[in-house]
Short mmCIF file of C-alpha atoms in Angstrom, two decimals:
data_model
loop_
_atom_site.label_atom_id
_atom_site.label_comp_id
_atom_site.label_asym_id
_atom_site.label_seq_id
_atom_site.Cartn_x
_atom_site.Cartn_y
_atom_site.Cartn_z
CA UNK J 1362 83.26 214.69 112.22
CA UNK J 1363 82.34 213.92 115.75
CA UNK J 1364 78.83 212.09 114.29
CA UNK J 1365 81.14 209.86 112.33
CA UNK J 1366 83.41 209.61 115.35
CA UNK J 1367 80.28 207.87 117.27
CA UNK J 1368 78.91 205.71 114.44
CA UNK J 1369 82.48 204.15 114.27
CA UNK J 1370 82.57 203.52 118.06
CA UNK J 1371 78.78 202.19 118.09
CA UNK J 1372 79.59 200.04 115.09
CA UNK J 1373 83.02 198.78 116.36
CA UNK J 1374 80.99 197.81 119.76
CA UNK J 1375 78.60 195.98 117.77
CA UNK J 1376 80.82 194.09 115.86
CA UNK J 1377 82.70 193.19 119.05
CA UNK J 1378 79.22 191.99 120.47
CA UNK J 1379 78.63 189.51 117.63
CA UNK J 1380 82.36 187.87 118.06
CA UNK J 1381 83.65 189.82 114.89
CA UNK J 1382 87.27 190.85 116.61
CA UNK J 1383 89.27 191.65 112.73
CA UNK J 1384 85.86 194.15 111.37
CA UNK J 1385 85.68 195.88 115.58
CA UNK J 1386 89.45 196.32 115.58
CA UNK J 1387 89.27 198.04 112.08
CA UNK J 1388 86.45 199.74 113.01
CA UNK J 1389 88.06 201.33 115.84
CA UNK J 1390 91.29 201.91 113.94
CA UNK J 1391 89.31 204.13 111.85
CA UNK J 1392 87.44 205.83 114.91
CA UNK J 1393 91.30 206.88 115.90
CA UNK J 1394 92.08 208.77 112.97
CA UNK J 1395 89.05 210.20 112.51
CA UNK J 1396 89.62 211.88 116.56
CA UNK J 1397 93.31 212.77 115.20
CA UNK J 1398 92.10 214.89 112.04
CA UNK J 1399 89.78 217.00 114.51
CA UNK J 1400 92.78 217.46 116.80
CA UNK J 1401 90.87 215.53 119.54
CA UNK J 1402 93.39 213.58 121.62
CA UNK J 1403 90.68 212.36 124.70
CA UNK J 1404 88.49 210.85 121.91
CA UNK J 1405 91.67 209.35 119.54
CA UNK J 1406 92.14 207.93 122.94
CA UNK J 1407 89.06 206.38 123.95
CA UNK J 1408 89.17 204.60 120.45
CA UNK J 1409 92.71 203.64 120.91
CA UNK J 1410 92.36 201.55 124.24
CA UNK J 1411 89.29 200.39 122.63
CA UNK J 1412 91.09 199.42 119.69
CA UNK J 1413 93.37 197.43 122.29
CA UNK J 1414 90.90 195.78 124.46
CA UNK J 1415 90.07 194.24 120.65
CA UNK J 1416 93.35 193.33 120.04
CA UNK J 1417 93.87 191.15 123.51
CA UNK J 1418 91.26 189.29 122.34
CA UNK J 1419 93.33 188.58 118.84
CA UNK J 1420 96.10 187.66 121.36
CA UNK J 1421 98.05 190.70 119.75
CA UNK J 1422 97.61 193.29 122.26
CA UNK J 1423 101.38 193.08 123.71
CA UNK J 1424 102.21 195.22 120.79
CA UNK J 1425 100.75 197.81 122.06
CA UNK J 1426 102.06 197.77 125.17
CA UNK J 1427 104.03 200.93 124.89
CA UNK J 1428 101.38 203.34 123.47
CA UNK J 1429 99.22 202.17 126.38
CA UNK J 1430 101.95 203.24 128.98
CA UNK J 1431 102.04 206.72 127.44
CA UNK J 1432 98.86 207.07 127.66
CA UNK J 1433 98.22 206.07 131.25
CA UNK J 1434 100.84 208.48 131.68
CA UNK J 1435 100.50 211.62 129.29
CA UNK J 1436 96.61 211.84 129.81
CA UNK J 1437 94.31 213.75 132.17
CA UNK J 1438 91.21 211.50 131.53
CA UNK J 1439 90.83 209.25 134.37
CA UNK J 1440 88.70 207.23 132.50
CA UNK J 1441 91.16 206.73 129.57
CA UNK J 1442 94.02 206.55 131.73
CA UNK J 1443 91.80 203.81 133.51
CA UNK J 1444 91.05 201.89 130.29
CA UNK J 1445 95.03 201.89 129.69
CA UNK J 1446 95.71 200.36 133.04
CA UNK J 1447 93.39 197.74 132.41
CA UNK J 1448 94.55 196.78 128.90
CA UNK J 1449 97.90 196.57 129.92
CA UNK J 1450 97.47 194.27 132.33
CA UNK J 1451 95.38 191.81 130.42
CA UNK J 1452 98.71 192.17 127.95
CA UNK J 1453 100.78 191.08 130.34
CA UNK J 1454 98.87 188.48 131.95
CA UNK J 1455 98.47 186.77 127.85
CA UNK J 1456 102.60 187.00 127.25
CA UNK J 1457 102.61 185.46 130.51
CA UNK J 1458 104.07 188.06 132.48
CA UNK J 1459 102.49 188.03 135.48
CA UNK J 1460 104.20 190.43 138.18
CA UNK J 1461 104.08 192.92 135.34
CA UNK J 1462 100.17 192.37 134.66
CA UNK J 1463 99.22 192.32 138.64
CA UNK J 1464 100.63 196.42 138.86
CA UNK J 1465 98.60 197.24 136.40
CA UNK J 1466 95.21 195.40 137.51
CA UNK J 1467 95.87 197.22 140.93
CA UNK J 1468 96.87 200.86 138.86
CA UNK J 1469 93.63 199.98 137.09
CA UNK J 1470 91.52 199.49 140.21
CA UNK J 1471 92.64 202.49 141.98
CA UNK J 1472 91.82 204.27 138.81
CA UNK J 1473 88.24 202.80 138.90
CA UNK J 1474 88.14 204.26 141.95
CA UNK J 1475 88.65 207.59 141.28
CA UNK J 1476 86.01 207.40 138.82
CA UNK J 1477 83.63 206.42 141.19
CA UNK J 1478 82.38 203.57 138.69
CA UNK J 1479 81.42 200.34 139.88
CA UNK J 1480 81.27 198.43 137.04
CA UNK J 1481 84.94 199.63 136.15
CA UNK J 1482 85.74 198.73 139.76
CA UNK J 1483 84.46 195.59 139.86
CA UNK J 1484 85.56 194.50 136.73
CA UNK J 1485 89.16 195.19 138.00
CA UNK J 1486 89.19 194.24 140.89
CA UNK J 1487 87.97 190.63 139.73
CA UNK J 1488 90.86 190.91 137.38
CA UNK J 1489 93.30 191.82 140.55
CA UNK J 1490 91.66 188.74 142.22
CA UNK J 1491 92.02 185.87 139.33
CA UNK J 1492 95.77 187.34 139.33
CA UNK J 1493 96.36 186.75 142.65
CA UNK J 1494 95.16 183.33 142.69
CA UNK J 1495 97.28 182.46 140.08
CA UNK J 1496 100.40 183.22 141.86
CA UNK J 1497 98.54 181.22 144.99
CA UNK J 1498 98.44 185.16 146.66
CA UNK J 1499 95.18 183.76 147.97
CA UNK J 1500 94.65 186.81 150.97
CA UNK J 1501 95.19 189.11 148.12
CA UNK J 1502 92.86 187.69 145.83
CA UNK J 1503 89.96 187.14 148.91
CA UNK J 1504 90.06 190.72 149.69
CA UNK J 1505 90.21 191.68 146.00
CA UNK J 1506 86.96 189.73 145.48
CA UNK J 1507 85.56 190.79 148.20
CA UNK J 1508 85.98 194.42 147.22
CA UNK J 1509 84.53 193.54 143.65
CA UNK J 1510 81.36 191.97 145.05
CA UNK J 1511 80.98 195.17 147.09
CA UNK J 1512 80.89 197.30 144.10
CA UNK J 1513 78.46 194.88 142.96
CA UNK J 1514 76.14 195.99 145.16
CA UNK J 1515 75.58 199.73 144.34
CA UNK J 1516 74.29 198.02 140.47
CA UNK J 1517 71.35 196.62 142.19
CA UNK J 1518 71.39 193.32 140.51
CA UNK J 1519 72.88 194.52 136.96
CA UNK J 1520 75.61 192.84 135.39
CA UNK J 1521 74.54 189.21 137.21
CA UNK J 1522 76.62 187.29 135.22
CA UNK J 1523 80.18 188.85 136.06
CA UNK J 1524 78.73 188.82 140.14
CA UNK J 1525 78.41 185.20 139.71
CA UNK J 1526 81.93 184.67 138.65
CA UNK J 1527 83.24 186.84 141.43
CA UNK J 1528 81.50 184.82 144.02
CA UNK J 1529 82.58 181.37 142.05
CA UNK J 1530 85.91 183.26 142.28
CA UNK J 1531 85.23 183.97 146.19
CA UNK J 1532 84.25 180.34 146.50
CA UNK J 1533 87.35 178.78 145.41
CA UNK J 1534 89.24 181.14 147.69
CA UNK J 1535 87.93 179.81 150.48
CA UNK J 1536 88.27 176.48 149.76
CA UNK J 1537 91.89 176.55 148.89
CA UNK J 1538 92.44 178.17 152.31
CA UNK J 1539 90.27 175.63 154.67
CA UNK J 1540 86.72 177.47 154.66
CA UNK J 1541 85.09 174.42 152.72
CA UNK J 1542 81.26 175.10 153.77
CA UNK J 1543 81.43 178.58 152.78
CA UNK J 1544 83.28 177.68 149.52
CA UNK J 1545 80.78 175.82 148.80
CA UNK J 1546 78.06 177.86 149.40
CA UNK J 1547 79.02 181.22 147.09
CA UNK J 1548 79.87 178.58 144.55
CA UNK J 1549 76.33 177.04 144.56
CA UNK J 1550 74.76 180.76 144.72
CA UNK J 1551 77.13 181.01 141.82
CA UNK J 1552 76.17 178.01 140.00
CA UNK J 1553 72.14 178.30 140.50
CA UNK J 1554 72.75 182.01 138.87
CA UNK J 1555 74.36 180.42 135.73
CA UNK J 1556 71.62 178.27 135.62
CA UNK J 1557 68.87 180.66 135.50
CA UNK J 1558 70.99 182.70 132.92
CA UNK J 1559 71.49 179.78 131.06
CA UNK J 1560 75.07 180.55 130.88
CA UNK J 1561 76.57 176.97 130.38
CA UNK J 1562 79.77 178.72 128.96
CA UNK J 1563 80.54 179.63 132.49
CA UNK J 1564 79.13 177.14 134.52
CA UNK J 1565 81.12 174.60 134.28
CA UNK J 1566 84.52 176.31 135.83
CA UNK J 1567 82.05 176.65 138.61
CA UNK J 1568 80.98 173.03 138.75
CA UNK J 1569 84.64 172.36 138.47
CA UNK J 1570 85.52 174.54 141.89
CA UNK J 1571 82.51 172.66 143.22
CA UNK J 1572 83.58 169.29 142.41
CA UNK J 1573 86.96 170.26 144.11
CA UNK J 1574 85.19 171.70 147.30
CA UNK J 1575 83.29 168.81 147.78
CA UNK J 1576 86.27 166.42 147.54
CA UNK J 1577 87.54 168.29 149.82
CA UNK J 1578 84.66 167.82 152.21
CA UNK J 1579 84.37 163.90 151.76
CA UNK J 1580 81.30 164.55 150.06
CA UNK J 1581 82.22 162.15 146.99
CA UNK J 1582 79.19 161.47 145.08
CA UNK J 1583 78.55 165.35 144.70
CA UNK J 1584 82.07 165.24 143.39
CA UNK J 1585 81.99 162.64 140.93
CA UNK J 1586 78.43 164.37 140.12
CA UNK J 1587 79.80 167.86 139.52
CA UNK J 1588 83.50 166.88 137.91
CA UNK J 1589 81.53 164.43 135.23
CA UNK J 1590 78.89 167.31 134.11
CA UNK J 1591 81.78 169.80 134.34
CA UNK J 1592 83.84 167.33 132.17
CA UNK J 1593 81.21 167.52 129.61
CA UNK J 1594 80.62 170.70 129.28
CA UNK J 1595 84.65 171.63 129.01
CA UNK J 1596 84.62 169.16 126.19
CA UNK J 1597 81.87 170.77 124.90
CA UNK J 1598 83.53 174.35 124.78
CA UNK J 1599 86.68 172.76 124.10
CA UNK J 1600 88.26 174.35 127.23
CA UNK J 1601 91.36 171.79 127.96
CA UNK J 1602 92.43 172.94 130.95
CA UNK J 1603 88.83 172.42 132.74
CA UNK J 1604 88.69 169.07 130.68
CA UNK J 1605 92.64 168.42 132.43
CA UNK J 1606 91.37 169.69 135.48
CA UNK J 1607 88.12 167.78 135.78
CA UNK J 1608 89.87 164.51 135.13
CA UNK J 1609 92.49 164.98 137.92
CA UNK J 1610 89.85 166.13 140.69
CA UNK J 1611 87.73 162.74 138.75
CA UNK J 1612 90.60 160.67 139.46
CA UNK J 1613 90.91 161.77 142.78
CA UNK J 1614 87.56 161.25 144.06
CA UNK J 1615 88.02 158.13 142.21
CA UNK J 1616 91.02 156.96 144.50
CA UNK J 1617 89.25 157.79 148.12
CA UNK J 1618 86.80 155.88 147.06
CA UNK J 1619 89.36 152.76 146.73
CA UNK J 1620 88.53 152.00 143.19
CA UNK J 1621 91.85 151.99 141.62
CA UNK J 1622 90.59 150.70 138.45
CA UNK J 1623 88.36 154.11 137.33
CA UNK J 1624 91.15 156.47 138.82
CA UNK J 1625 93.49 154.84 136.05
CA UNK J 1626 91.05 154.91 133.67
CA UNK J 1627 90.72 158.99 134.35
CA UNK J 1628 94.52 159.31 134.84
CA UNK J 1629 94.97 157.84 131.14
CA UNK J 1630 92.76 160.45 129.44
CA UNK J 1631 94.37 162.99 131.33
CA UNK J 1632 97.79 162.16 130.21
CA UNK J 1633 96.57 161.74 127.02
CA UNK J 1634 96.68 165.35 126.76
CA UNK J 1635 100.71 166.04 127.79
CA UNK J 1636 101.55 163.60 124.40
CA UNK J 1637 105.34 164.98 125.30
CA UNK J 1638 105.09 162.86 128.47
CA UNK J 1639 102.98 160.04 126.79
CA UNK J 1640 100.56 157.82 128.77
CA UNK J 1641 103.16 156.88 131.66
CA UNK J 1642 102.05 154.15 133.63
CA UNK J 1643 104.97 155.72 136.12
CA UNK J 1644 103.22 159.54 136.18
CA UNK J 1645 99.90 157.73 136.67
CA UNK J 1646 101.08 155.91 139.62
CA UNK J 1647 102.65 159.57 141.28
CA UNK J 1648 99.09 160.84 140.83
CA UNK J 1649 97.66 157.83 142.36
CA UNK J 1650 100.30 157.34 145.30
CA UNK J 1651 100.06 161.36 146.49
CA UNK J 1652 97.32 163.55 147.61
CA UNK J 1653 98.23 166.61 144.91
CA UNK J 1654 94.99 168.66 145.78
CA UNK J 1655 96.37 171.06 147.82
CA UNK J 1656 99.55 171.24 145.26
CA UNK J 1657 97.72 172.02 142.31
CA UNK J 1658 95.88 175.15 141.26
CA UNK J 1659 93.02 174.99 138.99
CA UNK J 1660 93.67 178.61 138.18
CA UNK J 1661 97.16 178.14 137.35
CA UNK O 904 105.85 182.50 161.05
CA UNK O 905 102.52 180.21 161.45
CA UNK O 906 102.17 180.40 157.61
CA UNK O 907 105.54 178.87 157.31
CA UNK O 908 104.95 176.42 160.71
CA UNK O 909 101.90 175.58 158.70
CA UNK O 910 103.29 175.14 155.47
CA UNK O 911 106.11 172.60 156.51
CA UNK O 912 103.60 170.25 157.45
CA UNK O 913 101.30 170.11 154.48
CA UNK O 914 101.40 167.96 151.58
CA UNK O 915 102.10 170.39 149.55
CA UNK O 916 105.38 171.71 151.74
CA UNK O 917 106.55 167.60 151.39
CA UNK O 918 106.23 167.69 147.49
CA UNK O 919 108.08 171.13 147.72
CA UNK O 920 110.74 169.87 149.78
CA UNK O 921 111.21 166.87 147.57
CA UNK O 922 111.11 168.93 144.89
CA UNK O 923 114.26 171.31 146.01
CA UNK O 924 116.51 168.02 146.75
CA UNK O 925 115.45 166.87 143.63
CA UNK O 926 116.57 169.99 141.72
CA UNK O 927 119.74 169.90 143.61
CA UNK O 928 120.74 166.71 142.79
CA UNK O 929 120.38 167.73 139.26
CA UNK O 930 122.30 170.95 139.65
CA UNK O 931 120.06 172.88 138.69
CA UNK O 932 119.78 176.44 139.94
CA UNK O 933 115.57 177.92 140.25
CA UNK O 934 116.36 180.04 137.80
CA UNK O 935 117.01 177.08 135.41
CA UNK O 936 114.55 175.02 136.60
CA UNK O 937 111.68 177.36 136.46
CA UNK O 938 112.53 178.50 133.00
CA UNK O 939 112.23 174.67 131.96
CA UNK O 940 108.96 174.75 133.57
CA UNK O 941 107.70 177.65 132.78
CA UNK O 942 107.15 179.59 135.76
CA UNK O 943 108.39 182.95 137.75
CA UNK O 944 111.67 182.10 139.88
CA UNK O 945 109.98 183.39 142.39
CA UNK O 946 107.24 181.06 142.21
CA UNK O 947 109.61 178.58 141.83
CA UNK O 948 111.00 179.55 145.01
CA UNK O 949 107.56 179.79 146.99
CA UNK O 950 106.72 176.13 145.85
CA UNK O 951 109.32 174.68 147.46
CA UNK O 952 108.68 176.46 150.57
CA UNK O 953 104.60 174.71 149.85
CA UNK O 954 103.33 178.27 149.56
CA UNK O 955 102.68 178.31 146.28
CA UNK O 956 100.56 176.11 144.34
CA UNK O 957 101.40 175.19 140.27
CA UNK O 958 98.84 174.37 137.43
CA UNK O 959 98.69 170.75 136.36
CA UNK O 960 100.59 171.95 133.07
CA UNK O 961 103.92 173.03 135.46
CA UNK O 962 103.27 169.73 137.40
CA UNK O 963 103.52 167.49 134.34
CA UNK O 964 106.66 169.71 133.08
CA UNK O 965 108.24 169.20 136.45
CA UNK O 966 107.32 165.18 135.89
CA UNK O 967 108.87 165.73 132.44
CA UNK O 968 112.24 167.36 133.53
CA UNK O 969 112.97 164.86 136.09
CA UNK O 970 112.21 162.21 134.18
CA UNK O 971 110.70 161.04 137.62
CA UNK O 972 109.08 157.63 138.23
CA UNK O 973 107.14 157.26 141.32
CA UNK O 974 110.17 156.62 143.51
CA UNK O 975 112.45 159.38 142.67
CA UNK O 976 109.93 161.71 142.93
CA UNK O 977 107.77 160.69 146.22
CA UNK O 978 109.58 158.62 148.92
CA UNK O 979 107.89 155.29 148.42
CA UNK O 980 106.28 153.55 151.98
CA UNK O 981 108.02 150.05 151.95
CA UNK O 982 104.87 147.69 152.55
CA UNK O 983 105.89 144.54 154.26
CA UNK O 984 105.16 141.39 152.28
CA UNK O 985 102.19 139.61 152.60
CA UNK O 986 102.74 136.69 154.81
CA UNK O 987 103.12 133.26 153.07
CA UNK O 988 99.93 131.13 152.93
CA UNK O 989 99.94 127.18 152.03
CA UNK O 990 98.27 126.67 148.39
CA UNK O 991 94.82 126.62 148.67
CA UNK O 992 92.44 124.34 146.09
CA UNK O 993 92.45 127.44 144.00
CA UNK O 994 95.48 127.94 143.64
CA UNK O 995 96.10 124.21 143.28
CA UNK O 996 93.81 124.32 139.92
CA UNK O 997 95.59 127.90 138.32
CA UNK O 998 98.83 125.55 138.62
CA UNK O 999 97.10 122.41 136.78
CA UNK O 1000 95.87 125.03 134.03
CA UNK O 1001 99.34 126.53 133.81
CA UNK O 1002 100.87 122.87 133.41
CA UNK O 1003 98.70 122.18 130.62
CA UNK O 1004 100.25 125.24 128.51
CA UNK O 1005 102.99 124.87 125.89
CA UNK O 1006 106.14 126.99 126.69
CA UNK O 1007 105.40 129.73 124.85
CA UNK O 1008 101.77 130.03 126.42
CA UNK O 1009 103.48 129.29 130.17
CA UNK O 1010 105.98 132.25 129.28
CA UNK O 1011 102.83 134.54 128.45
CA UNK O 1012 100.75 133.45 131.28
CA UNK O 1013 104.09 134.29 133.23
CA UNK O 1014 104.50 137.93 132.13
CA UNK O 1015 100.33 138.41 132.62
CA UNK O 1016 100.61 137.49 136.02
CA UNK O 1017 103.51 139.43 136.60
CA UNK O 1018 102.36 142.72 135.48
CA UNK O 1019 98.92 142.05 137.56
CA UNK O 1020 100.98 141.29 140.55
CA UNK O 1021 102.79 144.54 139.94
CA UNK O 1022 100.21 146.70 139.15
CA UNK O 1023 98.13 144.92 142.28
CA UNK O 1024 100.97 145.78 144.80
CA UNK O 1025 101.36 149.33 143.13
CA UNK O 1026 97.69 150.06 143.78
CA UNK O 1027 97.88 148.40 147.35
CA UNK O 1028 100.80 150.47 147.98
CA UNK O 1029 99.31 154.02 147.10
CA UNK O 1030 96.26 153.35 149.00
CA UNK O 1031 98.37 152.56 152.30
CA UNK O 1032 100.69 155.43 151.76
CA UNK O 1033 97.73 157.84 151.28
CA UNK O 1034 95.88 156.84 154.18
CA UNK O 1035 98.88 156.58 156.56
CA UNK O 1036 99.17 160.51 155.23
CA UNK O 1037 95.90 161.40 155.80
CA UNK O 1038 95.39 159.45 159.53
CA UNK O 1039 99.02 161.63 160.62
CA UNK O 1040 97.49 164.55 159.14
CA UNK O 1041 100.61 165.27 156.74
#
C-alpha cells in the first residue's frame, strides 16, 4: 500500500506542476484514503494538507479550515503540523481575514523553525512579511523579510526565484518607510534576477515597486520607464491590480512633471476599472489635486 | 510618540484626518464605515491616525461612499484670480469670430469655453496646491 501511497503523492505533485489543480486535488484525495486503510495517520496527513495547499489555489481551501486546526493541534509531526499552519493562513488571508491569517503565518514560521528547514522558513516568513505589509505593519514585515533572506542563504543560491521576491519585497519596505536608495537597489538586484530567469510573470510587480521608488526619488523618466513596461506586462498577465496600480504611480509621475493633459489621460483608464464609480471627472481631479503616494499601498 | 508626531504631519495623517470629520459628519461609526469599505475596523482606525495605508480598491470605495467631489473631500487652496488684463489683438479677433456665429453656435462656443476655463483653473489649481504641500513639507 505504501508504493501506491507514493505514486499518488508523486503524481498529485506533478499534476500540480503542470497547472492541473481539479486531477492534483483528486489525486491527493485518493493518497488520503489510501494512508487511512493502512491505519497511517502521519501519512493521511501529509496528503491531507497537501490536498489543501491544492485547494487554496481553487480558492476553496476555507472549507477546510477546521480539519487543518485539528491537525496543527492533534499531531506530533512538526512537519505536518507545520504544513497546517501554513495552509491555514493562506485560508484566511483568501476569505480576507487577515488578523486571523497573520497568527498562523507566524505559528507556521516558528514551526519552520523547529524543523530546521530553510526553505519552509523562508517561505513563511515571506508569507509573514507580504501580511504585514498589507496591514501597513511595515517594521514587522522588514524584519520578517529580513529573516527570510537569511534562510536564503544556507540554500546557496537554490530557489532564486522566491529570493528575488523577498528582496523585491525588502525593497518596497524600505521605500515606504524613507530608505529610497536602498529600495531601490534590492529591487534592481531583484529585477536583473527575473531577467536572467526570464521570469516576466514576476517581474513586473517588481518594475511596479521600482517605478514607485523612483517617483519617489524625483527620478521621473525611470518612472515613467518602469510603470509603462510594468503596465504592459500586467495587461499581459491580466493582473488588474498592477495594471490599477501602474496607472496611478503613471499618473503621478505624470503630474510632477506638470503635464496635466497625460495624467488625465492615465486617471481615465484607471477609473475605467471601478465602473461603480464611473469615469468621474470629480475623482480624477482628487487624484490630481493630492499627493496619495504615501496613502496608498500597492500591496493592499 | 515620534511615530505619531510624525504621522500628524504627513500627507497621509491630513487625508486621515479629513477622512474621520468626514465620517462624522455622516454619522457613521468605523465599524460602519469600514464594513462599507471593506476593511478591518482596526485598520479603519489606524488610517485616520495616517498609520495605515489602504489599497487603491478601499480608496475608490471611500470616494464611492462619500460621494466626495474634490472639495468635500480635500480642503480646496482658494487661488486668487488672475488679475484683469486689457483685450489684447488676440483676443480682439476670438470676439470677431464669436460675432460671426448664429445663436445656437455662440451658445456652443459659450459652453466650450466654459468647460476649458474650468478644467484650465482646475489643473492650475492642483498644481499650486501640490507644490505649496510639497515646499511646507506637509
Amino acid at each position: 500500500m505504501i508504493p501506491r501511497f507514493d505514486e499518488l503523492m508523486q503524481a498529485a505533485e506533478a499534476a500540480f506542476t503542470k497547472d492541473d489543480f481539479e486531477g492534483s486535488a483528486a489525486l491527493y484525495a485518493e493518497a488520503v484514503e489510501v494512508a487511512r486503510e493502512c491505519g497511517d495517520p502521519d501519512r493521511a496527513d501529509r496528503a491531507f494538507c497537501n490536498h489543501c495547499s491544492v485547494l487554496v489555489e481553487l480558492d476553496r481551501g476555507a472549507d477546510q479550515i477546521p480539519k487543518l486546526k485539528e491537525i496543527l493541534l492533534r499531531s506530533s509531526n512538526t512537519r505536518n503540523r507545520f504544513h497546517a499552519a501554513y495552509c491555514t493562513a493562506v485560508a484566511y488571508d483568501i476569505s480576507g481575514e487577515g488578523d486571523k491569517a497573520q497568527g498562523y503565518a507566524d505559528r507556521a514560521a516558528s514551526l519552520a523553525g523547529e524543523l530546521g528547514d530553510p526553505v519552509s522558513e523562508s517561505r513563511s516568513l515571506n508569507l509573514v512579511g507580504n501580511l504585514s505589509i498589507r496591514s501597513s505593519k511595515f517594521p514587522e514585515a522588514e524584519s520578517a523579510f529580513v529573516r527570510s533572506l537569511e534562510a536564503h542563504r544556507d540554500l546557496n543560491g537554490h530557489h532564486r526565484m522566491t529570493e528575488a521576491q523577498v528582496r523585491d519585497n525588502l525593497g518596497y519596505v524600505m521605500m515606504c518607510t524613507d530608505r529610497l536608495q536602498e529600495g531601490i537597489s534590492l529591487c534592481e538586484e531583484a529585477r536583473s534576477d527575473f531577467e536572467r530567469i526570464g521570469a516576466d510573470h514576476y517581474l513586473y510587480e517588481t518594475l511596479q515597486d521600482l517605478c514607485y521608488g523612483h517617483l519617489l526619488a524625483d527620478n521621473l523618466d525611470r518612472a515613467q520607464e518602469c510603470g509603462e513596461r510594468a503596465l504592459d506586462l500586467a495587461v499581459e498577465f491580466e493582473d488588474d491590480q498592477v495594471a490599477k496600480n501602474c496607472l496611478f504611480l503613471l499618473s503621478e509621475t505624470a503630474v510632477r512633471r506638470g503635464d496635466t493633459f497625460r495624467a488625465r489621460r492615465y486617471l481615465r483608464e484607471l477609473t475605467a476599472y471601478y465602473p461603480e464609480v464611473g469615469i468621474s471627472e470629480e475623482i480624477i481631479d482628487v487624484f490630481l489635486a493630492t499627493d496619495l503616494t504615501s496613502v496608498v499601498n500597492l500591496r493592499g | 510618540m515620534a511615530t505619531t508626531l510624525q504621522a500628524l504631519t504627513t500627507p497621509a495623517a491630513n487625508v486621515g484626518a479629513r477622512l474621520r470629520l468626514l465620517r462624522k459628519d455622516r454619522h457613521l461609526t468605523q465599524t460602519e464605515l469600514a464594513r462599507q469599505i471593506g476593511i478591518q475596523q482596526s485598520d479603519l482606525s489606524r488610517m485616520e491616525k495616517g498609520e495605515y495605508r489602504v489599497s487603491l480598491d478601499s480608496l475608490f470605495k471611500i470616494l464611492a461612499v462619500f460621494e466626495v467631489s474634490f472639495n468635500d473631500f480635500f480642503d480646496e487652496k482658494q487661488v486668487a484670480d488672475e488679475p484683469k488684463r486689457a483685450l489684447s489683438r488676440e483676443d480682439m479677433q476670438i470676439l470677431h469670430l464669436v460675432r460671426e456665429l448664429s445663436d445656437e453656435g455662440r451658445r456652443e462656443a459659450m459652453e466650450f469655453l466654459e468647460f476649458k476655463v474650468r478644467r484650465e483653473q482646475q489643473d492650475r489649481r492642483a498644481i499650486a496646491s501640490r507644490r505649496e504641500s510639497r515646499e511646507t513639507g506637509s
